[in-house]
Short mmCIF file of C-alpha atoms in Angstrom, two decimals:
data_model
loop_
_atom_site.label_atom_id
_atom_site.label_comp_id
_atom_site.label_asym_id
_atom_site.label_seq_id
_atom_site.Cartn_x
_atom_site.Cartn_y
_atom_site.Cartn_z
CA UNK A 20 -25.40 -16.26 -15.17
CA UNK A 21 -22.00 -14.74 -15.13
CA UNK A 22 -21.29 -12.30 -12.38
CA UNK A 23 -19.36 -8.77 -13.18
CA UNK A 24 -15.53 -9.03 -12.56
CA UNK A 25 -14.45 -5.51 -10.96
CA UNK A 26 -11.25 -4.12 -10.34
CA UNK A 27 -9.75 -3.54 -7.16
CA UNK A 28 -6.20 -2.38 -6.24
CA UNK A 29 -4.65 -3.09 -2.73
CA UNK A 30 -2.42 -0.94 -0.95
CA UNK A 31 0.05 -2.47 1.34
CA UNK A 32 3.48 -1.45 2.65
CA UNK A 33 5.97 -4.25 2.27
CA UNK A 34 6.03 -5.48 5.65
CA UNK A 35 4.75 -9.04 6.47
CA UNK A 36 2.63 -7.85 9.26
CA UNK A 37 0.83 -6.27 6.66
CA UNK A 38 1.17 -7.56 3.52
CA UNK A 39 0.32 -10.94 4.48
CA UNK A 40 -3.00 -10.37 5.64
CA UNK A 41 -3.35 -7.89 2.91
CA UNK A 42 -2.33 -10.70 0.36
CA UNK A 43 -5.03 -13.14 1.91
CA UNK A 44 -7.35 -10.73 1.18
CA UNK A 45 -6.32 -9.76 -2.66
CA UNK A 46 -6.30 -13.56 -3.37
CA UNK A 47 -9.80 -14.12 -1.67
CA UNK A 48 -10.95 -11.45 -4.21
CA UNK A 49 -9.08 -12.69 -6.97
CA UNK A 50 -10.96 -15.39 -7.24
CA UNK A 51 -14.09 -13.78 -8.78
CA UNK A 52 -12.53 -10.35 -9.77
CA UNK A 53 -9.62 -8.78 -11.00
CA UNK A 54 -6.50 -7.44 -8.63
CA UNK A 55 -3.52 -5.69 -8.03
CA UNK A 56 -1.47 -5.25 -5.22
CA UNK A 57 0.39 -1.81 -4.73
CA UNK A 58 3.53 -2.00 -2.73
CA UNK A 59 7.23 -1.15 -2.63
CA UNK A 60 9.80 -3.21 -4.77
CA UNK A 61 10.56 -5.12 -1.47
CA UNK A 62 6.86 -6.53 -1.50
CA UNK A 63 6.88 -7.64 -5.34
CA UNK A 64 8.15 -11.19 -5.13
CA UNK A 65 5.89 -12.22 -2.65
CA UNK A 66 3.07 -10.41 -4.67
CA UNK A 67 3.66 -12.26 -7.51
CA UNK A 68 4.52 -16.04 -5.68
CA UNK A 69 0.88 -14.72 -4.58
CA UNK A 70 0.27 -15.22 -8.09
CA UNK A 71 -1.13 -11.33 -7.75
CA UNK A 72 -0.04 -8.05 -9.90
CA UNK A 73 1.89 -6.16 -8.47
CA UNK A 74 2.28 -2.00 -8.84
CA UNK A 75 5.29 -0.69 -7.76
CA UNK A 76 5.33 2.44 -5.77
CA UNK A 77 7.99 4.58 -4.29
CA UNK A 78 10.52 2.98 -6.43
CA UNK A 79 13.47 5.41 -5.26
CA UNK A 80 12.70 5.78 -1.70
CA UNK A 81 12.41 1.99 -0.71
CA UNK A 82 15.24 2.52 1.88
CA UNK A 83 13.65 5.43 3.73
CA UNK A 84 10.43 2.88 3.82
CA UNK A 85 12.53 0.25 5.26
CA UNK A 86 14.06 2.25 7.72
CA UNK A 87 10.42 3.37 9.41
CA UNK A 88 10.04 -0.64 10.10
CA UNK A 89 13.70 -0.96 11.25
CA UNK A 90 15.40 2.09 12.83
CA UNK A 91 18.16 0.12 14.10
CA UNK A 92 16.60 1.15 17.55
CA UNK A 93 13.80 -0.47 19.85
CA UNK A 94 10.84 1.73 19.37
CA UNK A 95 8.70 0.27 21.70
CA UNK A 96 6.22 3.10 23.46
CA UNK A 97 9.07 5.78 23.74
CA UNK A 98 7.54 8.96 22.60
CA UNK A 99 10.57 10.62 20.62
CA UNK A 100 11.04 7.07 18.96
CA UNK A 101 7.75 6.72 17.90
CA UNK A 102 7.49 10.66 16.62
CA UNK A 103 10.70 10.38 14.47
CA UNK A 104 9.08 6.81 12.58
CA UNK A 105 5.44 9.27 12.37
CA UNK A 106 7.53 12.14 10.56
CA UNK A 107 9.98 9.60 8.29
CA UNK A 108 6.68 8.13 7.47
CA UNK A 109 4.78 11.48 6.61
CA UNK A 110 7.67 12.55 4.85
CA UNK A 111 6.90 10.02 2.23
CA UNK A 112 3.04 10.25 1.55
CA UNK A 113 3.73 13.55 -0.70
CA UNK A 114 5.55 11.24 -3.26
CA UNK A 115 2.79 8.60 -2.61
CA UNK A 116 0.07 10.73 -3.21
CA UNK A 117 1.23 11.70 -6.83
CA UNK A 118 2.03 8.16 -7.48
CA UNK A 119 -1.38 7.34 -5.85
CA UNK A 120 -3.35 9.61 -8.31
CA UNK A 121 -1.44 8.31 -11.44
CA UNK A 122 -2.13 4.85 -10.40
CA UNK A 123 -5.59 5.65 -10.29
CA UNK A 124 -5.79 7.56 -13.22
CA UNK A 125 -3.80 4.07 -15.14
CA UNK A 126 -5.72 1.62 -13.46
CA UNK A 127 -8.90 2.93 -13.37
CA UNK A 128 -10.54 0.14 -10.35
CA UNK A 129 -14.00 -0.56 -9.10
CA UNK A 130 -12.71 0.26 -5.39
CA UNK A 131 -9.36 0.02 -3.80
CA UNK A 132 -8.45 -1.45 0.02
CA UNK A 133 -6.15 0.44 2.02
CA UNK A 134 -4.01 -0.15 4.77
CA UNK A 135 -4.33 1.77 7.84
CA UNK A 136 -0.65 3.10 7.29
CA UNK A 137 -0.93 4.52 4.26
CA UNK A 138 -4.22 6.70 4.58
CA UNK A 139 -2.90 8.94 1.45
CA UNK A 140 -4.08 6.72 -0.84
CA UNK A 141 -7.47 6.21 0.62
CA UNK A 142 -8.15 9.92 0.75
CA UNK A 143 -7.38 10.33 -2.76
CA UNK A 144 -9.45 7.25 -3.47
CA UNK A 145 -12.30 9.03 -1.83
CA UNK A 146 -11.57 12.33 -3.55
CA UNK A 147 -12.03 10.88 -6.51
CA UNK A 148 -15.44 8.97 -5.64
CA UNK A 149 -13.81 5.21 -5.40
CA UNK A 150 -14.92 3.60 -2.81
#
């Protein structure tokens, strides 16, 4: 008996702290189903040597997303440091959520898989009953 392929989408900032593990996990479900992995332009080559789809998201504002990860400054646990790369990063989850909905609204998936940075797109998964 044939099982049900579903659709999931993964959403993972470009950073290999994060989009490694979140890779892992899309190909472990790729086995059996079908996915997509929705990152920043920086992220697609290593989404597709993943041999994974890749979505691009905030096409125009991949420099302000690189420049949360790398400030130029040690962020470490100074407070003012680690405000500024909170508000650069909240400054960008208004464009994220419209792309977010339209990517839902295109793709149409089973469930999606969020990373913790990037809770936008989970609560507009949610919203719209995906788990």
């Amino acid at each position: 008996m044939k099982t049900q392929r579903h659709r999931y989408l993964v959403f993972s900032p470009p950073f290999s702290g994060h989009l490694h593990p979140n890779l892992g996990l899309a190909l472990h479900l790729s086995i059996e189903n079908e996915v997509a992995v929705v990152s920043t332009p920086s992220a697609e080559k290593a989404i597709r040597a993943a041999g994974l789809r890749p979505i691009i998201a905030l096409q125009t504002r991949e420099d302000e997303v690189q420049a949360i990860a790398n400030p130029g400054v040690r962020v470490k646990n100074y407070p003012y440091r680690l405000y500024k790369q909170l508000k650069a990063n909240l400054g960008l989850m208004d464009d994220l959520q419209i792309e977010t909905q339209s990517i839902l609204s295109t793709e149409k998936p089973d469930a999606v898989i969020v990373d913790f940075t990037l809770p936008v797109a989970g609560l507009i998964a949610e919203r719209r009953s995906i788990p």
